[in-house]
C-alpha cells in the first residue's frame, strides 16, 4: 500500500513538472532599450492519454497553466482584423513576450514539434490547429503600449459601481440552496453511526481473539516448561538405574537393586501412562482451540474487508454529492480496517487509497 501511494504521488509530481515553461532571455548590451532575444520552450498540453482514460481536459489544463491559455488568446487576437488589443497582461509569459509580439520592430518565430506516431494523433492535431491560428497572427506596433494607470483605475471603479451587490434575500436563498436537507443529514448520521458500531464490535471481537491467542501461547509456554522439568526428572531416574545396574553387575546389593528396579519400572510405567493420557487430552484441546481460532480469524478476514468495501462505496457516494468531509472520514476508516486485519500490503487497501487520493 505504501509503495502504491508513493507511486501515485510521484506520478502527480512528474505531471506538474511537465507543465513548466522554459524561458531564456539574452540582452544585447547594458542599455535599457537594448534588443532582447527570448527563447521560450512551451510545455506540451496533456489533453489525451494513450491508455484511452480521459486525463486533463483543456479547461483543467488551462486552469493549471494560465500562461499557455493567455498566449493562445493573444495569438488568436493578433490574427483577427477587428479585434482589440491582445491581452498581454493576463500572464507573466505574455508580459515578457509583449515587446516581441506587440511593439514596433518586434519579431517572433514559432517552431512546433509533432510526432508521426499513430498513438500521438490527438496531440499532433492540436498542435496543427495552434499552427493554423498562429500563421494568421500579425504583429501590431502599438498593441503592447501601456495604458494610463489613472484611466485604467477610473474605468475599473466605474465598472465596479455598475455591479449590483447581492441583496439579503438572495444571500438567504443561496444559503438555503447550499444547506442540505435535515432528513438527509439525519439519515447520513444514522448510517455512519451504524457503521461505527459495526467497526467497534469487530475491533472488540478482534481484541478478544488476540487475548485468547495470547493466553493460549502462555499456556503452551507453561506446558513446555513443565515438560522440561519432567524430562530432567526422568534423566535423574535413568542415572539412578544405571548406578543400580552397575551394582548388579558387580554382585553388590543384587536383591535390593532388583526390588528397586521393579518398583522404579512400575512407577515409571504408571507415570508414562498418565503423561500419555494427559498429552492426548492437551493435544485434543489444543486442536479444538486452534480450529476455533482459525474459524474466528476466517470470519473476521471475510467480514471486515466487506465492511471496508461498503465504507469505500459509501464514501464515493458522499463525494459525488459534495460531502467531502464525510467521504474522507469513511475512506480513512476503510483503510484502517483493511490494514489492521489484512495487513498494509494487502491488495484490498488500494481501492480506499485511490478513492482518498482522487
CSV table of C-alpha atoms in Angstrom, one decimal:
chain,number,residue,atom,x,y,z
A,1,UNK,CA,0.0,0.0,0.0
A,2,UNK,CA,2.8,2.4,0.8
A,3,UNK,CA,4.6,1.7,-2.5
A,4,UNK,CA,1.3,2.3,-4.4
A,5,UNK,CA,0.8,5.6,-2.5
A,6,UNK,CA,4.4,6.7,-3.3
A,7,UNK,CA,3.9,5.8,-7.0
A,8,UNK,CA,0.7,7.9,-7.2
A,9,UNK,CA,2.5,10.9,-5.6
A,10,UNK,CA,5.5,10.5,-7.9
A,11,UNK,CA,3.2,10.4,-11.0
A,12,UNK,CA,1.4,13.6,-9.9
A,13,UNK,CA,4.7,15.4,-9.3
A,14,UNK,CA,6.1,14.3,-12.7
A,15,UNK,CA,2.9,15.6,-14.4
A,16,UNK,CA,3.3,19.0,-12.7
A,17,UNK,CA,7.0,19.2,-13.7
A,18,UNK,CA,5.9,18.7,-17.3
A,19,UNK,CA,3.6,21.7,-17.1
A,20,UNK,CA,6.6,24.2,-16.8
A,21,UNK,CA,7.8,26.6,-19.5
A,22,UNK,CA,11.5,27.3,-20.1
A,23,UNK,CA,12.4,31.0,-20.9
A,24,UNK,CA,15.9,32.2,-21.7
A,25,UNK,CA,16.4,36.0,-22.3
A,26,UNK,CA,19.5,37.4,-23.9
A,27,UNK,CA,20.1,41.2,-23.9
A,28,UNK,CA,22.5,42.7,-26.5
A,29,UNK,CA,24.2,45.4,-24.3
A,30,UNK,CA,23.7,47.1,-21.0
A,31,UNK,CA,21.3,49.8,-22.2
A,32,UNK,CA,17.7,49.8,-21.0
A,33,UNK,CA,16.5,49.9,-24.7
A,34,UNK,CA,18.9,47.3,-25.9
A,35,UNK,CA,17.4,44.5,-28.1
A,36,UNK,CA,16.4,41.4,-26.2
A,37,UNK,CA,16.2,37.8,-27.5
A,38,UNK,CA,13.7,35.5,-25.8
A,39,UNK,CA,14.0,31.7,-26.3
A,40,UNK,CA,10.9,30.0,-25.0
A,41,UNK,CA,10.1,26.3,-24.7
A,42,UNK,CA,6.4,25.8,-24.1
A,43,UNK,CA,5.1,22.9,-22.1
A,44,UNK,CA,3.0,20.4,-24.1
A,45,UNK,CA,-0.7,20.3,-23.1
A,46,UNK,CA,-1.5,16.7,-22.0
A,47,UNK,CA,-5.1,16.7,-23.4
A,48,UNK,CA,-5.4,12.9,-24.1
A,49,UNK,CA,-3.7,9.8,-22.8
A,50,UNK,CA,-2.6,6.8,-24.8
A,51,UNK,CA,-4.5,4.4,-22.5
A,52,UNK,CA,-7.8,5.9,-23.5
A,53,UNK,CA,-8.6,7.1,-20.0
A,54,UNK,CA,-9.6,10.7,-20.0
A,55,UNK,CA,-7.0,12.9,-18.4
A,56,UNK,CA,-6.7,16.7,-18.0
A,57,UNK,CA,-9.1,18.5,-20.3
A,58,UNK,CA,-8.3,21.8,-22.0
A,59,UNK,CA,-10.1,23.8,-19.3
A,60,UNK,CA,-8.4,21.9,-16.5
A,61,UNK,CA,-5.0,22.3,-18.1
A,62,UNK,CA,-5.5,26.0,-18.6
A,63,UNK,CA,-6.6,26.3,-15.0
A,64,UNK,CA,-3.1,24.9,-14.1
A,65,UNK,CA,-1.2,26.8,-16.7
A,66,UNK,CA,-2.8,30.2,-17.4
A,67,UNK,CA,0.3,31.3,-19.3
A,68,UNK,CA,-0.4,28.9,-22.2
A,69,UNK,CA,-4.0,29.9,-22.3
A,70,UNK,CA,-3.1,33.6,-22.3
A,71,UNK,CA,-0.6,33.1,-25.2
A,72,UNK,CA,-3.4,31.4,-27.2
A,73,UNK,CA,-5.7,34.3,-26.6
A,74,UNK,CA,-3.0,36.8,-27.7
A,75,UNK,CA,-2.1,34.9,-30.8
A,76,UNK,CA,-5.8,34.5,-31.8
A,77,UNK,CA,-6.5,38.2,-31.2
A,78,UNK,CA,-3.4,39.1,-33.3
A,79,UNK,CA,-4.9,37.1,-36.2
A,80,UNK,CA,-8.3,39.0,-36.2
A,81,UNK,CA,-8.7,42.2,-38.2
A,82,UNK,CA,-11.3,44.0,-36.0
A,83,UNK,CA,-10.2,42.7,-32.6
A,84,UNK,CA,-9.0,44.7,-29.7
A,85,UNK,CA,-5.5,44.7,-28.2
A,86,UNK,CA,-4.1,41.3,-27.3
A,87,UNK,CA,-4.4,40.6,-23.5
A,88,UNK,CA,-0.6,40.6,-22.8
A,89,UNK,CA,-1.3,41.5,-19.2
A,90,UNK,CA,-3.1,38.2,-18.4
A,91,UNK,CA,0.1,36.2,-17.6
A,92,UNK,CA,3.8,36.6,-16.8
A,93,UNK,CA,4.7,34.8,-20.1
A,94,UNK,CA,2.7,37.1,-22.3
A,95,UNK,CA,4.0,40.2,-20.4
A,96,UNK,CA,7.6,39.0,-21.0
A,97,UNK,CA,6.9,38.4,-24.7
A,98,UNK,CA,4.8,41.6,-25.2
A,99,UNK,CA,7.8,43.7,-26.7
A,100,UNK,CA,8.3,41.0,-29.3
A,101,UNK,CA,4.7,40.5,-30.2
A,102,UNK,CA,3.2,44.0,-29.9
A,103,UNK,CA,5.8,46.8,-30.5
A,104,UNK,CA,7.4,48.3,-33.5
A,105,UNK,CA,10.5,46.3,-34.5
A,106,UNK,CA,9.3,43.2,-32.7
A,107,UNK,CA,9.7,39.8,-34.4
A,108,UNK,CA,8.7,36.3,-33.5
A,109,UNK,CA,9.3,32.8,-34.9
A,110,UNK,CA,7.4,29.7,-33.9
A,111,UNK,CA,8.8,26.2,-34.1
A,112,UNK,CA,6.3,23.3,-33.4
A,113,UNK,CA,7.4,19.7,-33.0
A,114,UNK,CA,4.9,17.0,-33.8
A,115,UNK,CA,5.1,13.2,-33.6
A,116,UNK,CA,4.3,11.0,-36.7
A,117,UNK,CA,3.2,8.1,-34.4
A,118,UNK,CA,-0.4,7.0,-34.6
A,119,UNK,CA,-0.9,7.0,-30.8
A,120,UNK,CA,0.1,10.7,-30.8
A,121,UNK,CA,-2.7,11.6,-33.3
A,122,UNK,CA,-4.7,13.9,-31.0
A,123,UNK,CA,-1.7,15.8,-29.7
A,124,UNK,CA,-0.5,16.3,-33.3
A,125,UNK,CA,-3.9,17.5,-34.4
A,126,UNK,CA,-4.0,20.0,-31.5
A,127,UNK,CA,-0.5,21.3,-32.4
A,128,UNK,CA,-1.5,21.7,-36.1
A,129,UNK,CA,-4.6,23.6,-35.1
A,130,UNK,CA,-2.5,26.0,-33.0
A,131,UNK,CA,-0.1,26.5,-36.0
A,132,UNK,CA,-3.1,27.4,-38.2
A,133,UNK,CA,-4.2,30.1,-35.7
A,134,UNK,CA,-0.6,31.4,-35.3
A,135,UNK,CA,0.0,31.7,-39.1
A,136,UNK,CA,-2.8,34.3,-39.2
A,137,UNK,CA,-1.3,36.5,-36.5
A,138,UNK,CA,0.2,39.8,-37.3
A,139,UNK,CA,2.4,42.0,-35.1
A,140,UNK,CA,0.9,45.4,-34.4
A,141,UNK,CA,3.3,48.2,-33.5
A,142,UNK,CA,1.1,49.7,-30.7
A,143,UNK,CA,-0.5,46.5,-29.4
A,144,UNK,CA,1.7,46.4,-26.2
A,145,UNK,CA,1.7,50.0,-25.3
A,146,UNK,CA,1.0,50.6,-21.7
A,147,UNK,CA,-2.3,52.4,-20.9
A,148,UNK,CA,-2.6,55.3,-18.5
A,149,UNK,CA,-2.9,53.9,-14.9
A,150,UNK,CA,-5.3,56.6,-13.8
A,151,UNK,CA,-7.6,56.0,-16.7
A,152,UNK,CA,-7.5,52.3,-16.1
A,153,UNK,CA,-8.3,52.8,-12.4
A,154,UNK,CA,-11.2,55.1,-13.2
A,155,UNK,CA,-12.6,52.6,-15.7
A,156,UNK,CA,-12.3,49.8,-13.1
A,157,UNK,CA,-14.1,51.9,-10.5
A,158,UNK,CA,-16.8,52.7,-12.9
A,159,UNK,CA,-17.3,49.0,-13.8
A,160,UNK,CA,-17.3,48.2,-10.1
A,161,UNK,CA,-20.0,50.8,-9.4
A,162,UNK,CA,-22.3,49.2,-12.1
A,163,UNK,CA,-22.1,45.8,-10.4
A,164,UNK,CA,-25.1,45.2,-8.2
A,165,UNK,CA,-24.3,43.7,-4.8
A,166,UNK,CA,-26.4,40.7,-3.8
A,167,UNK,CA,-29.3,41.5,-1.5
A,168,UNK,CA,-30.1,39.8,1.8
A,169,UNK,CA,-32.9,37.7,0.2
A,170,UNK,CA,-30.5,36.5,-2.5
A,171,UNK,CA,-27.9,35.6,0.1
A,172,UNK,CA,-30.6,33.7,2.2
A,173,UNK,CA,-31.8,31.9,-0.9
A,174,UNK,CA,-28.2,30.8,-1.8
A,175,UNK,CA,-27.6,29.6,1.8
A,176,UNK,CA,-30.9,27.7,1.7
A,177,UNK,CA,-29.9,26.0,-1.6
A,178,UNK,CA,-26.5,25.1,-0.3
A,179,UNK,CA,-27.8,23.8,3.1
A,180,UNK,CA,-28.5,20.0,2.9
A,181,UNK,CA,-31.9,18.7,3.9
A,182,UNK,CA,-32.3,17.7,7.6
A,183,UNK,CA,-33.7,14.3,6.7
A,184,UNK,CA,-30.7,13.5,4.6
A,185,UNK,CA,-28.3,14.6,7.3
A,186,UNK,CA,-30.1,12.6,9.9
A,187,UNK,CA,-30.1,9.5,7.6
A,188,UNK,CA,-26.4,10.1,7.0
A,189,UNK,CA,-25.7,10.3,10.7
A,190,UNK,CA,-27.6,7.1,11.4
A,191,UNK,CA,-25.7,5.2,8.7
A,192,UNK,CA,-22.4,6.5,9.9
A,193,UNK,CA,-23.2,5.6,13.5
A,194,UNK,CA,-24.3,2.1,12.5
A,195,UNK,CA,-21.1,1.6,10.6
A,196,UNK,CA,-19.1,2.9,13.6
A,197,UNK,CA,-20.9,0.5,15.9
A,198,UNK,CA,-20.1,-2.4,13.5
A,199,UNK,CA,-16.5,-1.4,13.3
A,200,UNK,CA,-16.3,-1.1,17.1
A,201,UNK,CA,-17.8,-4.5,17.5
A,202,UNK,CA,-15.4,-6.1,15.1
A,203,UNK,CA,-12.5,-4.4,16.7
A,204,UNK,CA,-13.6,-5.6,20.2
A,205,UNK,CA,-14.0,-9.1,18.8
A,206,UNK,CA,-10.5,-8.9,17.2
A,207,UNK,CA,-9.1,-7.8,20.6
A,208,UNK,CA,-10.9,-10.7,22.3
A,209,UNK,CA,-9.4,-13.2,19.8
A,210,UNK,CA,-6.0,-11.7,20.2
A,211,UNK,CA,-6.3,-12.1,24.0
A,212,UNK,CA,-7.3,-15.7,23.6
A,213,UNK,CA,-4.3,-16.3,21.4
A,214,UNK,CA,-2.0,-14.7,23.9
A,215,UNK,CA,-3.5,-16.8,26.7
A,216,UNK,CA,-3.0,-20.0,24.6
A,217,UNK,CA,0.6,-19.1,23.9
A,218,UNK,CA,1.1,-18.5,27.7
A,219,UNK,CA,-0.4,-22.0,28.4
A,220,UNK,CA,1.8,-23.5,25.8
A,221,UNK,CA,4.9,-22.0,27.4
A,222,UNK,CA,3.9,-23.2,30.8
A,223,UNK,CA,3.3,-26.7,29.4
A,224,UNK,CA,6.7,-26.7,27.7
A,225,UNK,CA,8.5,-25.6,31.0
A,226,UNK,CA,6.7,-28.4,32.8
A,227,UNK,CA,7.7,-31.0,30.2
A,228,UNK,CA,11.3,-29.9,30.5
A,229,UNK,CA,11.1,-30.4,34.3
A,230,UNK,CA,9.7,-33.8,33.8
A,231,UNK,CA,12.4,-34.7,31.3
A,232,UNK,CA,15.0,-33.7,33.8
A,233,UNK,CA,13.4,-35.9,36.5
A,234,UNK,CA,13.4,-38.8,34.0
A,235,UNK,CA,17.0,-38.3,33.3
A,236,UNK,CA,17.8,-38.4,37.0
A,237,UNK,CA,15.9,-41.7,37.4
A,238,UNK,CA,17.8,-43.1,34.4
A,239,UNK,CA,21.1,-42.2,36.0
A,240,UNK,CA,19.9,-44.0,39.2
A,241,UNK,CA,19.0,-47.1,37.2
A,242,UNK,CA,22.4,-47.1,35.6
A,243,UNK,CA,24.0,-47.0,39.0
A,244,UNK,CA,21.9,-49.9,40.1
A,245,UNK,CA,22.8,-51.9,37.0
A,246,UNK,CA,26.5,-51.4,37.7
A,247,UNK,CA,25.9,-52.6,41.3
A,248,UNK,CA,24.1,-55.7,40.0
A,249,UNK,CA,26.9,-56.5,37.5
A,250,UNK,CA,29.4,-56.4,40.4
A,251,UNK,CA,27.2,-58.6,42.6
A,252,UNK,CA,26.8,-56.0,45.4
A,253,UNK,CA,23.2,-55.3,46.6
A,254,UNK,CA,21.6,-57.6,43.9
A,255,UNK,CA,18.3,-58.2,45.7
A,256,UNK,CA,17.9,-54.6,46.8
A,257,UNK,CA,18.8,-53.4,43.3
A,258,UNK,CA,16.2,-55.8,41.7
A,259,UNK,CA,13.5,-54.7,44.1
A,260,UNK,CA,14.3,-51.1,43.5
A,261,UNK,CA,14.4,-51.7,39.7
A,262,UNK,CA,10.9,-53.3,39.8
A,263,UNK,CA,9.5,-50.5,41.8
A,264,UNK,CA,11.0,-47.9,39.6
A,265,UNK,CA,9.9,-49.7,36.4
A,266,UNK,CA,6.3,-49.9,37.7
A,267,UNK,CA,6.3,-46.3,38.8
A,268,UNK,CA,7.7,-45.2,35.5
A,269,UNK,CA,5.1,-47.2,33.6
A,270,UNK,CA,2.3,-45.6,35.6
A,271,UNK,CA,3.8,-42.2,35.2
A,272,UNK,CA,4.3,-42.6,31.5
A,273,UNK,CA,0.7,-43.8,31.1
A,274,UNK,CA,-0.5,-40.7,32.9
A,275,UNK,CA,1.7,-38.5,30.8
A,276,UNK,CA,0.5,-40.1,27.6
A,277,UNK,CA,-3.2,-39.6,28.6
A,278,UNK,CA,-2.6,-36.0,29.7
A,279,UNK,CA,-0.7,-35.3,26.5
A,280,UNK,CA,-3.5,-36.7,24.4
A,281,UNK,CA,-6.1,-34.6,26.2
A,282,UNK,CA,-3.9,-31.5,25.8
A,283,UNK,CA,-3.4,-32.2,22.1
A,284,UNK,CA,-7.2,-32.7,21.6
A,285,UNK,CA,-7.9,-29.4,23.4
A,286,UNK,CA,-5.2,-27.6,21.5
A,287,UNK,CA,-6.7,-28.8,18.2
A,288,UNK,CA,-10.1,-27.7,19.2
A,289,UNK,CA,-8.9,-24.2,20.3
A,290,UNK,CA,-6.8,-23.9,17.1
A,291,UNK,CA,-9.8,-24.8,14.9
A,292,UNK,CA,-12.0,-22.3,16.8
A,293,UNK,CA,-9.4,-19.5,16.5
A,294,UNK,CA,-8.9,-20.3,12.8
A,295,UNK,CA,-12.7,-20.2,12.2
A,296,UNK,CA,-12.9,-16.8,14.1
A,297,UNK,CA,-10.0,-15.4,12.1
A,298,UNK,CA,-11.5,-16.5,8.8
A,299,UNK,CA,-14.8,-14.9,9.7
A,300,UNK,CA,-13.0,-11.6,10.6
A,301,UNK,CA,-11.0,-11.7,7.4
A,302,UNK,CA,-14.2,-12.3,5.4
A,303,UNK,CA,-16.4,-9.7,7.2
A,304,UNK,CA,-14.1,-6.7,7.8
A,305,UNK,CA,-13.0,-6.3,4.1
A,306,UNK,CA,-16.7,-6.3,3.1
A,307,UNK,CA,-17.3,-3.6,5.7
A,308,UNK,CA,-14.3,-1.6,4.3
A,309,UNK,CA,-15.7,-2.0,0.8
A,310,UNK,CA,-19.1,-0.8,1.9
A,311,UNK,CA,-17.4,2.2,3.6
A,312,UNK,CA,-15.4,3.0,0.4
A,313,UNK,CA,-18.6,2.8,-1.8
A,314,UNK,CA,-20.5,5.0,0.6
A,315,UNK,CA,-17.6,7.5,0.7
A,316,UNK,CA,-17.7,7.7,-3.1
A,317,UNK,CA,-21.4,8.3,-3.0
A,318,UNK,CA,-21.0,11.1,-0.5
A,319,UNK,CA,-18.1,12.6,-2.5
A,320,UNK,CA,-20.3,12.6,-5.6
A,321,UNK,CA,-22.9,14.7,-3.7
A,322,UNK,CA,-20.2,17.1,-2.4
A,323,UNK,CA,-20.0,15.8,1.2
A,324,UNK,CA,-16.2,15.8,1.2
A,325,UNK,CA,-15.5,15.7,4.9
A,326,UNK,CA,-17.9,12.7,5.5
A,327,UNK,CA,-16.3,10.8,2.5
A,328,UNK,CA,-12.8,11.4,3.8
A,329,UNK,CA,-13.8,10.0,7.2
A,330,UNK,CA,-15.2,6.9,5.6
A,331,UNK,CA,-12.1,6.4,3.4
A,332,UNK,CA,-9.8,6.6,6.5
A,333,UNK,CA,-11.9,4.1,8.4
A,334,UNK,CA,-11.9,1.7,5.5
A,335,UNK,CA,-8.1,1.9,5.2
A,336,UNK,CA,-7.7,1.4,8.9
A,337,UNK,CA,-9.9,-1.7,8.9
A,338,UNK,CA,-8.1,-3.4,5.9
A,339,UNK,CA,-4.6,-2.6,7.3
A,340,UNK,CA,-5.4,-3.8,10.8
A,341,UNK,CA,-7.0,-7.1,9.6
A,342,UNK,CA,-5.3,-8.0,6.3
A,343,UNK,CA,-2.1,-6.0,6.7
A,344,UNK,CA,-0.8,-2.9,5.0
A,345,UNK,CA,0.5,-4.9,1.9
A,346,UNK,CA,-2.9,-6.4,1.1
A,347,UNK,CA,-4.3,-5.5,-2.3
A,348,UNK,CA,-7.7,-4.6,-0.9
A,349,UNK,CA,-6.3,-1.4,0.7
A,350,UNK,CA,-5.7,0.1,-2.8
A,351,UNK,CA,-9.4,0.9,-3.5
A,352,UNK,CA,-9.9,3.2,-0.5
A,353,UNK,CA,-6.4,4.7,-1.1
A,354,UNK,CA,-7.2,5.5,-4.7
A,355,UNK,CA,-10.6,7.0,-3.7
A,356,UNK,CA,-8.9,9.1,-1.0
A,357,UNK,CA,-6.2,10.4,-3.5
A,358,UNK,CA,-8.9,11.3,-6.1
